[in-house]
Short mmCIF file of N, CA and C and ligand atoms in Angstrom, two decimals:
data_model
loop_
_atom_site.label_atom_id
_atom_site.label_comp_id
_atom_site.label_asym_id
_atom_site.label_seq_id
_atom_site.Cartn_x
_atom_site.Cartn_y
_atom_site.Cartn_z
N MET A 30 -6.68 -1.30 15.67
CA MET A 30 -5.68 -0.97 14.63
C MET A 30 -5.29 -2.26 13.92
N ALA A 31 -5.35 -2.19 12.63
CA ALA A 31 -4.97 -3.35 11.85
C ALA A 31 -4.07 -2.90 10.67
N LEU A 32 -2.94 -3.54 10.57
CA LEU A 32 -2.08 -3.21 9.47
C LEU A 32 -2.31 -4.21 8.32
N ARG A 33 -2.26 -3.72 7.13
CA ARG A 33 -2.36 -4.61 5.97
C ARG A 33 -0.98 -4.69 5.31
N THR A 34 -0.80 -5.75 4.57
CA THR A 34 0.49 -5.97 3.89
C THR A 34 0.50 -5.10 2.62
N ILE A 35 1.56 -4.32 2.52
CA ILE A 35 1.74 -3.47 1.34
C ILE A 35 2.33 -4.31 0.18
N ARG A 36 1.63 -4.28 -0.94
CA ARG A 36 2.09 -5.02 -2.09
C ARG A 36 3.24 -4.26 -2.74
N ILE A 37 4.22 -5.04 -3.22
CA ILE A 37 5.45 -4.50 -3.76
C ILE A 37 5.47 -4.62 -5.28
N GLU A 38 6.11 -3.65 -5.92
CA GLU A 38 6.20 -3.62 -7.39
C GLU A 38 6.58 -5.01 -7.91
N GLY A 39 5.85 -5.39 -8.97
CA GLY A 39 6.05 -6.76 -9.46
C GLY A 39 4.79 -7.59 -9.19
N ASP A 40 4.05 -7.19 -8.11
CA ASP A 40 2.76 -7.84 -7.81
C ASP A 40 1.76 -7.37 -8.87
N PRO A 41 1.16 -8.29 -9.60
CA PRO A 41 0.28 -7.89 -10.74
C PRO A 41 -0.92 -7.01 -10.33
N ILE A 42 -1.31 -7.09 -9.06
CA ILE A 42 -2.48 -6.31 -8.66
C ILE A 42 -2.21 -4.79 -8.77
N LEU A 43 -0.95 -4.44 -8.70
CA LEU A 43 -0.60 -3.00 -8.78
C LEU A 43 -0.78 -2.45 -10.21
N ASN A 44 -0.97 -3.33 -11.18
CA ASN A 44 -1.13 -2.87 -12.53
C ASN A 44 -2.60 -2.98 -13.01
N LYS A 45 -3.48 -3.31 -12.08
CA LYS A 45 -4.89 -3.47 -12.46
C LYS A 45 -5.67 -2.17 -12.19
N THR A 46 -6.83 -2.05 -12.86
CA THR A 46 -7.69 -0.89 -12.67
C THR A 46 -8.66 -1.19 -11.56
N SER A 47 -8.75 -0.26 -10.62
CA SER A 47 -9.67 -0.42 -9.48
C SER A 47 -11.11 -0.04 -9.83
N LYS A 48 -12.07 -0.59 -9.08
CA LYS A 48 -13.47 -0.38 -9.34
C LYS A 48 -14.03 0.71 -8.46
N GLU A 49 -15.06 1.42 -9.00
CA GLU A 49 -15.71 2.48 -8.23
C GLU A 49 -16.39 1.90 -6.99
N VAL A 50 -16.42 2.72 -5.95
CA VAL A 50 -17.15 2.34 -4.74
C VAL A 50 -18.58 2.86 -4.89
N THR A 51 -19.58 1.99 -4.75
CA THR A 51 -20.94 2.45 -4.94
C THR A 51 -21.69 2.68 -3.62
N LYS A 52 -21.27 2.03 -2.58
CA LYS A 52 -21.87 2.30 -1.29
C LYS A 52 -20.88 1.97 -0.15
N MET A 53 -21.09 2.68 0.96
CA MET A 53 -20.20 2.43 2.08
C MET A 53 -20.69 1.24 2.86
N THR A 54 -19.80 0.36 3.21
CA THR A 54 -20.14 -0.85 3.98
C THR A 54 -19.20 -0.88 5.18
N LEU A 55 -19.52 -1.74 6.16
CA LEU A 55 -18.63 -1.90 7.29
C LEU A 55 -17.27 -2.38 6.86
N ARG A 56 -17.30 -3.22 5.83
CA ARG A 56 -16.01 -3.77 5.31
C ARG A 56 -15.19 -2.67 4.72
N THR A 57 -15.80 -1.73 4.01
CA THR A 57 -15.04 -0.67 3.39
C THR A 57 -14.59 0.35 4.41
N GLU A 58 -15.43 0.60 5.45
CA GLU A 58 -14.98 1.45 6.55
C GLU A 58 -13.76 0.87 7.22
N ALA A 59 -13.75 -0.41 7.43
CA ALA A 59 -12.61 -1.09 8.10
C ALA A 59 -11.36 -0.97 7.17
N LEU A 60 -11.59 -1.12 5.87
CA LEU A 60 -10.49 -0.99 4.91
C LEU A 60 -9.81 0.40 5.02
N ILE A 61 -10.68 1.43 5.06
CA ILE A 61 -10.14 2.82 5.16
C ILE A 61 -9.36 3.02 6.44
N ASP A 62 -9.91 2.55 7.54
CA ASP A 62 -9.17 2.65 8.85
C ASP A 62 -7.83 1.94 8.74
N ASP A 63 -7.85 0.74 8.16
CA ASP A 63 -6.61 -0.03 8.05
C ASP A 63 -5.62 0.65 7.14
N MET A 64 -6.12 1.25 6.05
CA MET A 64 -5.24 1.97 5.12
C MET A 64 -4.54 3.12 5.84
N LEU A 65 -5.30 3.84 6.66
CA LEU A 65 -4.68 4.95 7.40
C LEU A 65 -3.61 4.40 8.35
N ASP A 66 -3.95 3.36 9.06
CA ASP A 66 -3.00 2.78 10.03
C ASP A 66 -1.72 2.34 9.28
N THR A 67 -1.95 1.69 8.17
CA THR A 67 -0.83 1.11 7.38
C THR A 67 0.05 2.24 6.83
N MET A 68 -0.59 3.33 6.33
CA MET A 68 0.17 4.48 5.80
C MET A 68 1.05 5.09 6.91
N TYR A 69 0.41 5.34 8.10
CA TYR A 69 1.17 6.02 9.14
C TYR A 69 2.29 5.12 9.66
N GLU A 70 2.03 3.83 9.80
CA GLU A 70 3.06 2.86 10.28
C GLU A 70 4.25 2.88 9.31
N ALA A 71 3.96 2.98 8.04
CA ALA A 71 5.01 2.91 7.01
C ALA A 71 5.63 4.30 6.80
N MET A 72 5.15 5.33 7.51
CA MET A 72 5.62 6.69 7.36
C MET A 72 5.44 7.22 5.95
N GLY A 73 4.34 6.85 5.32
CA GLY A 73 4.05 7.35 3.98
C GLY A 73 3.15 8.58 4.03
N VAL A 74 3.02 9.28 2.89
CA VAL A 74 2.12 10.43 2.81
C VAL A 74 0.89 10.06 2.03
N GLY A 75 0.80 8.86 1.53
CA GLY A 75 -0.39 8.43 0.79
C GLY A 75 -0.38 6.93 0.58
N LEU A 76 -1.60 6.39 0.41
CA LEU A 76 -1.72 4.99 0.14
C LEU A 76 -3.02 4.76 -0.66
N ALA A 77 -2.95 3.92 -1.66
CA ALA A 77 -4.13 3.60 -2.44
C ALA A 77 -4.51 2.15 -2.19
N ALA A 78 -5.83 1.88 -2.26
CA ALA A 78 -6.36 0.53 -1.89
C ALA A 78 -5.64 -0.60 -2.64
N PRO A 79 -5.33 -0.47 -3.94
CA PRO A 79 -4.67 -1.60 -4.61
C PRO A 79 -3.33 -1.92 -3.99
N GLN A 80 -2.72 -0.96 -3.29
CA GLN A 80 -1.42 -1.25 -2.64
C GLN A 80 -1.59 -2.19 -1.46
N VAL A 81 -2.83 -2.36 -0.97
CA VAL A 81 -3.05 -3.38 0.07
C VAL A 81 -3.88 -4.51 -0.52
N GLY A 82 -3.91 -4.60 -1.86
CA GLY A 82 -4.50 -5.75 -2.51
C GLY A 82 -5.99 -5.68 -2.74
N ILE A 83 -6.56 -4.47 -2.61
CA ILE A 83 -8.01 -4.28 -2.81
C ILE A 83 -8.27 -3.40 -3.98
N LEU A 84 -8.99 -3.86 -4.98
CA LEU A 84 -9.15 -3.08 -6.22
C LEU A 84 -10.37 -2.20 -6.13
N LYS A 85 -10.34 -1.25 -5.17
CA LYS A 85 -11.36 -0.25 -5.01
C LYS A 85 -10.79 1.12 -5.13
N ARG A 86 -11.57 2.06 -5.68
CA ARG A 86 -11.06 3.40 -5.94
C ARG A 86 -11.09 4.23 -4.65
N ILE A 87 -10.14 3.90 -3.75
CA ILE A 87 -10.04 4.60 -2.46
C ILE A 87 -8.57 4.96 -2.27
N VAL A 88 -8.33 6.22 -1.87
CA VAL A 88 -6.97 6.58 -1.50
C VAL A 88 -6.98 7.37 -0.16
N VAL A 89 -5.95 7.27 0.59
CA VAL A 89 -5.77 8.11 1.77
C VAL A 89 -4.47 8.88 1.59
N VAL A 90 -4.48 10.10 2.08
CA VAL A 90 -3.32 10.99 1.94
C VAL A 90 -3.20 11.77 3.23
N ASP A 91 -1.96 11.96 3.68
CA ASP A 91 -1.68 12.88 4.77
C ASP A 91 -0.32 13.48 4.58
N VAL A 92 -0.25 14.77 4.19
CA VAL A 92 1.04 15.37 3.98
C VAL A 92 1.47 16.15 5.22
N GLY A 93 0.77 15.90 6.35
CA GLY A 93 1.13 16.57 7.58
C GLY A 93 0.04 17.49 8.10
N ASP A 94 -1.03 17.57 7.33
CA ASP A 94 -2.17 18.43 7.74
C ASP A 94 -3.40 17.65 8.16
N GLY A 95 -3.21 16.39 8.41
CA GLY A 95 -4.36 15.50 8.81
C GLY A 95 -4.76 14.64 7.65
N PRO A 96 -5.52 13.57 7.94
CA PRO A 96 -5.87 12.61 6.93
C PRO A 96 -6.91 13.12 5.92
N ILE A 97 -6.75 12.79 4.69
CA ILE A 97 -7.74 13.07 3.64
C ILE A 97 -8.07 11.72 3.04
N ILE A 98 -9.42 11.46 2.95
CA ILE A 98 -9.90 10.24 2.39
C ILE A 98 -10.61 10.55 1.08
N LEU A 99 -10.20 9.91 0.02
CA LEU A 99 -10.79 10.17 -1.30
C LEU A 99 -11.35 8.83 -1.84
N ILE A 100 -12.66 8.88 -2.09
CA ILE A 100 -13.31 7.73 -2.71
C ILE A 100 -13.75 8.11 -4.13
N ASN A 101 -13.46 7.31 -5.10
CA ASN A 101 -13.74 7.60 -6.53
C ASN A 101 -13.21 8.97 -6.94
N PRO A 102 -11.97 9.28 -6.63
CA PRO A 102 -11.44 10.64 -6.91
C PRO A 102 -11.28 10.87 -8.42
N VAL A 103 -11.54 12.14 -8.80
CA VAL A 103 -11.37 12.59 -10.19
C VAL A 103 -10.61 13.92 -10.16
N ILE A 104 -9.65 14.08 -10.96
CA ILE A 104 -8.92 15.36 -11.08
C ILE A 104 -9.72 16.26 -12.02
N LEU A 105 -10.20 17.40 -11.46
CA LEU A 105 -11.00 18.33 -12.21
C LEU A 105 -10.15 19.35 -12.96
N GLU A 106 -9.09 19.78 -12.28
CA GLU A 106 -8.20 20.80 -12.88
C GLU A 106 -6.77 20.46 -12.47
N ALA A 107 -5.87 20.84 -13.35
CA ALA A 107 -4.42 20.69 -13.04
C ALA A 107 -3.72 21.84 -13.74
N SER A 108 -2.77 22.45 -13.04
CA SER A 108 -1.99 23.52 -13.69
C SER A 108 -0.60 23.59 -13.11
N GLY A 109 0.26 24.25 -13.85
CA GLY A 109 1.62 24.42 -13.42
C GLY A 109 2.43 23.16 -13.50
N GLU A 110 3.62 23.19 -12.97
CA GLU A 110 4.51 22.08 -13.10
C GLU A 110 5.51 22.07 -11.92
N GLN A 111 5.80 20.91 -11.39
CA GLN A 111 6.87 20.81 -10.37
C GLN A 111 7.62 19.55 -10.69
N SER A 112 8.94 19.64 -10.47
CA SER A 112 9.77 18.45 -10.62
C SER A 112 10.45 18.18 -9.29
N GLY A 113 10.38 16.93 -8.89
CA GLY A 113 11.00 16.58 -7.60
C GLY A 113 11.06 15.09 -7.42
N ASP A 114 11.74 14.69 -6.38
CA ASP A 114 11.88 13.29 -6.06
C ASP A 114 10.58 12.74 -5.56
N GLU A 115 10.24 11.54 -6.02
CA GLU A 115 9.01 10.91 -5.59
C GLU A 115 9.36 9.47 -5.22
N GLY A 116 8.65 8.97 -4.23
CA GLY A 116 8.83 7.59 -3.81
C GLY A 116 7.45 6.93 -3.63
N CYS A 117 7.46 5.65 -3.30
CA CYS A 117 6.22 4.92 -3.20
C CYS A 117 6.41 3.78 -2.19
N LEU A 118 5.43 3.54 -1.34
CA LEU A 118 5.56 2.48 -0.36
C LEU A 118 5.65 1.11 -1.05
N SER A 119 5.18 1.02 -2.31
CA SER A 119 5.28 -0.23 -3.06
C SER A 119 6.61 -0.39 -3.77
N VAL A 120 7.48 0.65 -3.68
CA VAL A 120 8.81 0.56 -4.26
C VAL A 120 9.78 0.97 -3.19
N PRO A 121 9.94 0.13 -2.18
CA PRO A 121 10.65 0.55 -0.97
C PRO A 121 12.13 0.86 -1.26
N GLY A 122 12.60 1.90 -0.55
CA GLY A 122 14.02 2.23 -0.60
C GLY A 122 14.47 2.98 -1.86
N LYS A 123 13.52 3.35 -2.72
CA LYS A 123 13.89 4.01 -3.96
C LYS A 123 13.15 5.32 -4.14
N ALA A 124 13.70 6.20 -4.96
CA ALA A 124 13.06 7.44 -5.33
C ALA A 124 13.50 7.84 -6.73
N GLY A 125 12.77 8.71 -7.35
CA GLY A 125 13.18 9.15 -8.69
C GLY A 125 12.47 10.48 -9.00
N LEU A 126 13.04 11.13 -9.97
CA LEU A 126 12.56 12.47 -10.38
C LEU A 126 11.31 12.38 -11.23
N VAL A 127 10.26 13.00 -10.78
CA VAL A 127 8.98 12.97 -11.53
C VAL A 127 8.43 14.40 -11.62
N THR A 128 7.95 14.78 -12.82
CA THR A 128 7.28 16.05 -13.01
C THR A 128 5.81 15.87 -12.88
N ARG A 129 5.19 16.70 -12.06
CA ARG A 129 3.74 16.68 -11.80
C ARG A 129 3.18 18.07 -11.89
N PRO A 130 1.86 18.24 -11.95
CA PRO A 130 1.28 19.58 -11.85
C PRO A 130 1.61 20.18 -10.50
N GLU A 131 1.73 21.52 -10.43
CA GLU A 131 1.98 22.20 -9.19
C GLU A 131 0.64 22.31 -8.38
N TYR A 132 -0.45 22.33 -9.15
CA TYR A 132 -1.75 22.51 -8.49
C TYR A 132 -2.76 21.54 -9.13
N VAL A 133 -3.55 20.89 -8.29
CA VAL A 133 -4.66 20.11 -8.80
C VAL A 133 -5.90 20.31 -7.93
N LYS A 134 -7.03 20.20 -8.59
CA LYS A 134 -8.33 20.25 -7.88
C LYS A 134 -8.96 18.87 -8.08
N VAL A 135 -9.36 18.26 -6.99
CA VAL A 135 -9.84 16.89 -7.01
C VAL A 135 -11.27 16.85 -6.43
N LYS A 136 -12.13 16.13 -7.10
CA LYS A 136 -13.45 15.85 -6.59
C LYS A 136 -13.52 14.39 -6.19
N ALA A 137 -14.14 14.14 -5.09
CA ALA A 137 -14.25 12.73 -4.59
C ALA A 137 -15.42 12.61 -3.65
N LEU A 138 -15.61 11.46 -3.09
CA LEU A 138 -16.56 11.25 -2.01
C LEU A 138 -15.72 11.02 -0.72
N ASP A 139 -16.27 11.44 0.41
CA ASP A 139 -15.60 11.14 1.65
C ASP A 139 -16.12 9.84 2.24
N GLU A 140 -15.74 9.54 3.47
CA GLU A 140 -16.11 8.21 4.02
C GLU A 140 -17.60 8.12 4.31
N ASN A 141 -18.32 9.26 4.26
CA ASN A 141 -19.77 9.24 4.37
C ASN A 141 -20.46 9.29 3.01
N MET A 142 -19.66 9.11 1.95
CA MET A 142 -20.16 9.15 0.57
C MET A 142 -20.75 10.52 0.23
N LYS A 143 -20.22 11.56 0.87
CA LYS A 143 -20.61 12.92 0.53
C LYS A 143 -19.51 13.51 -0.38
N GLU A 144 -19.98 14.32 -1.37
CA GLU A 144 -19.00 14.88 -2.31
C GLU A 144 -18.10 15.90 -1.63
N VAL A 145 -16.84 15.82 -1.88
CA VAL A 145 -15.85 16.78 -1.37
C VAL A 145 -14.94 17.23 -2.53
N VAL A 146 -14.44 18.47 -2.37
CA VAL A 146 -13.50 18.96 -3.37
C VAL A 146 -12.27 19.46 -2.62
N TYR A 147 -11.13 19.02 -3.06
CA TYR A 147 -9.87 19.49 -2.45
C TYR A 147 -9.02 20.15 -3.50
N GLU A 148 -8.36 21.22 -3.06
CA GLU A 148 -7.32 21.83 -3.91
C GLU A 148 -5.97 21.53 -3.27
N GLY A 149 -5.03 21.12 -4.02
CA GLY A 149 -3.71 20.83 -3.47
C GLY A 149 -2.61 21.49 -4.28
N GLU A 150 -1.60 21.97 -3.57
CA GLU A 150 -0.43 22.52 -4.23
C GLU A 150 0.80 21.77 -3.71
N GLY A 151 1.84 21.81 -4.51
CA GLY A 151 3.11 21.23 -4.05
C GLY A 151 2.97 19.76 -3.75
N LEU A 152 3.42 19.40 -2.51
CA LEU A 152 3.44 17.95 -2.15
C LEU A 152 2.02 17.35 -2.19
N LEU A 153 1.04 18.13 -1.78
CA LEU A 153 -0.34 17.61 -1.77
C LEU A 153 -0.80 17.29 -3.19
N ALA A 154 -0.50 18.18 -4.12
CA ALA A 154 -0.87 17.95 -5.56
C ALA A 154 -0.16 16.69 -6.05
N ARG A 155 1.10 16.57 -5.67
CA ARG A 155 1.90 15.41 -6.10
C ARG A 155 1.30 14.14 -5.54
N ALA A 156 0.91 14.18 -4.27
CA ALA A 156 0.36 12.97 -3.61
C ALA A 156 -0.98 12.59 -4.28
N PHE A 157 -1.81 13.61 -4.55
CA PHE A 157 -3.11 13.29 -5.18
C PHE A 157 -2.85 12.60 -6.52
N CYS A 158 -1.98 13.12 -7.36
CA CYS A 158 -1.70 12.57 -8.68
C CYS A 158 -1.15 11.14 -8.56
N HIS A 159 -0.18 11.00 -7.67
CA HIS A 159 0.49 9.69 -7.47
C HIS A 159 -0.52 8.61 -7.05
N GLU A 160 -1.38 8.99 -6.08
CA GLU A 160 -2.32 7.98 -5.51
C GLU A 160 -3.41 7.64 -6.55
N ILE A 161 -3.89 8.65 -7.23
CA ILE A 161 -4.97 8.41 -8.22
C ILE A 161 -4.42 7.55 -9.35
N ASP A 162 -3.12 7.74 -9.76
CA ASP A 162 -2.52 6.91 -10.74
C ASP A 162 -2.59 5.41 -10.34
N HIS A 163 -2.41 5.14 -9.03
CA HIS A 163 -2.49 3.72 -8.54
C HIS A 163 -3.82 3.09 -8.92
N LEU A 164 -4.89 3.93 -8.88
CA LEU A 164 -6.24 3.35 -9.11
C LEU A 164 -6.42 2.93 -10.57
N ASP A 165 -5.55 3.41 -11.43
CA ASP A 165 -5.56 3.00 -12.83
C ASP A 165 -4.41 2.07 -13.18
N GLY A 166 -3.78 1.56 -12.15
CA GLY A 166 -2.75 0.59 -12.36
C GLY A 166 -1.39 1.14 -12.71
N HIS A 167 -1.19 2.42 -12.44
CA HIS A 167 0.11 3.06 -12.81
C HIS A 167 0.98 3.36 -11.60
N LEU A 168 2.26 3.12 -11.74
CA LEU A 168 3.23 3.43 -10.72
C LEU A 168 4.06 4.61 -11.21
N TYR A 169 4.61 5.39 -10.23
CA TYR A 169 5.42 6.56 -10.61
C TYR A 169 6.64 6.21 -11.40
N THR A 170 7.05 4.92 -11.27
CA THR A 170 8.31 4.48 -11.93
C THR A 170 8.16 4.63 -13.46
N GLU A 171 6.88 4.62 -13.96
CA GLU A 171 6.68 4.79 -15.40
C GLU A 171 7.02 6.23 -15.82
N LEU A 172 7.00 7.18 -14.87
CA LEU A 172 7.14 8.55 -15.22
C LEU A 172 8.52 9.13 -14.85
N VAL A 173 9.34 8.29 -14.20
CA VAL A 173 10.61 8.80 -13.72
C VAL A 173 11.55 9.22 -14.85
N GLU A 174 12.14 10.39 -14.67
CA GLU A 174 13.13 10.88 -15.63
C GLU A 174 14.49 10.43 -15.12
N GLY A 175 15.18 9.70 -15.93
CA GLY A 175 16.49 9.20 -15.52
C GLY A 175 16.31 7.89 -14.71
N GLU A 176 17.22 7.68 -13.76
CA GLU A 176 17.21 6.43 -13.01
C GLU A 176 16.58 6.59 -11.65
N LEU A 177 16.03 5.52 -11.15
CA LEU A 177 15.69 5.48 -9.74
C LEU A 177 16.98 5.49 -8.89
N HIS A 178 16.93 6.12 -7.74
CA HIS A 178 18.07 6.05 -6.90
C HIS A 178 17.68 5.54 -5.49
N ASP A 179 18.68 5.07 -4.75
CA ASP A 179 18.42 4.52 -3.40
C ASP A 179 18.16 5.67 -2.42
N VAL A 180 17.25 5.41 -1.53
CA VAL A 180 17.02 6.37 -0.43
C VAL A 180 17.61 5.72 0.83
N ASN A 181 18.46 6.45 1.48
CA ASN A 181 19.05 5.94 2.71
C ASN A 181 18.22 6.43 3.91
N TYR A 182 17.67 5.46 4.63
CA TYR A 182 16.91 5.84 5.80
C TYR A 182 17.87 5.93 6.97
N ASP A 183 17.72 7.00 7.74
CA ASP A 183 18.47 7.12 8.95
C ASP A 183 17.76 6.38 10.06
N GLU A 184 18.37 5.30 10.49
CA GLU A 184 17.65 4.42 11.44
C GLU A 184 17.27 5.13 12.74
N GLU A 185 18.08 6.10 13.14
CA GLU A 185 17.78 6.78 14.39
C GLU A 185 16.46 7.54 14.26
N ASP A 186 16.14 7.97 13.05
CA ASP A 186 14.91 8.74 12.86
C ASP A 186 13.66 7.87 13.10
N ASP A 187 13.85 6.55 12.96
CA ASP A 187 12.71 5.63 13.10
C ASP A 187 12.39 5.33 14.57
N GLU A 188 13.33 5.67 15.44
CA GLU A 188 13.07 5.36 16.88
C GLU A 188 12.37 6.53 17.55
N GLU A 189 11.24 6.24 18.08
CA GLU A 189 10.48 7.35 18.70
C GLU A 189 10.18 7.03 20.15
ZN1 ZN B 18 2.59 4.81 -4.51
#
């Protein structure tokens, strides 16, 4: 298990466009494993490679149904609308209201470079959109309606 340092808003790498992954390497496999470890350690539901300083089009998501790995993800379809609070591991302690599609269909490659298609609703759709935005250098703070607000973490919840 290896944790990577999560880059925080203001770090210019978060505003850069990530490059497509053309082949799986040991290095990229290790990156994906580390991204999962880092996401779980930080109690996040998603993490994109640029958030750990690597400009590759890789995201990991887990909204509670197990890990999803997306390489070179593309949104094929989006429909509906949901408004809700959104946060980001790169913007710690904050959240803000963001409107996203209620449903998205995403095409990507998995860790074996095989094509996969996922359909997501609700939180999963939100996570797909949020993480894919990271690959194009966008943070949810660009989309927030109104002001960001503080999120109070209950410290007792962190003790397991
Ligand atoms: Zn984020």
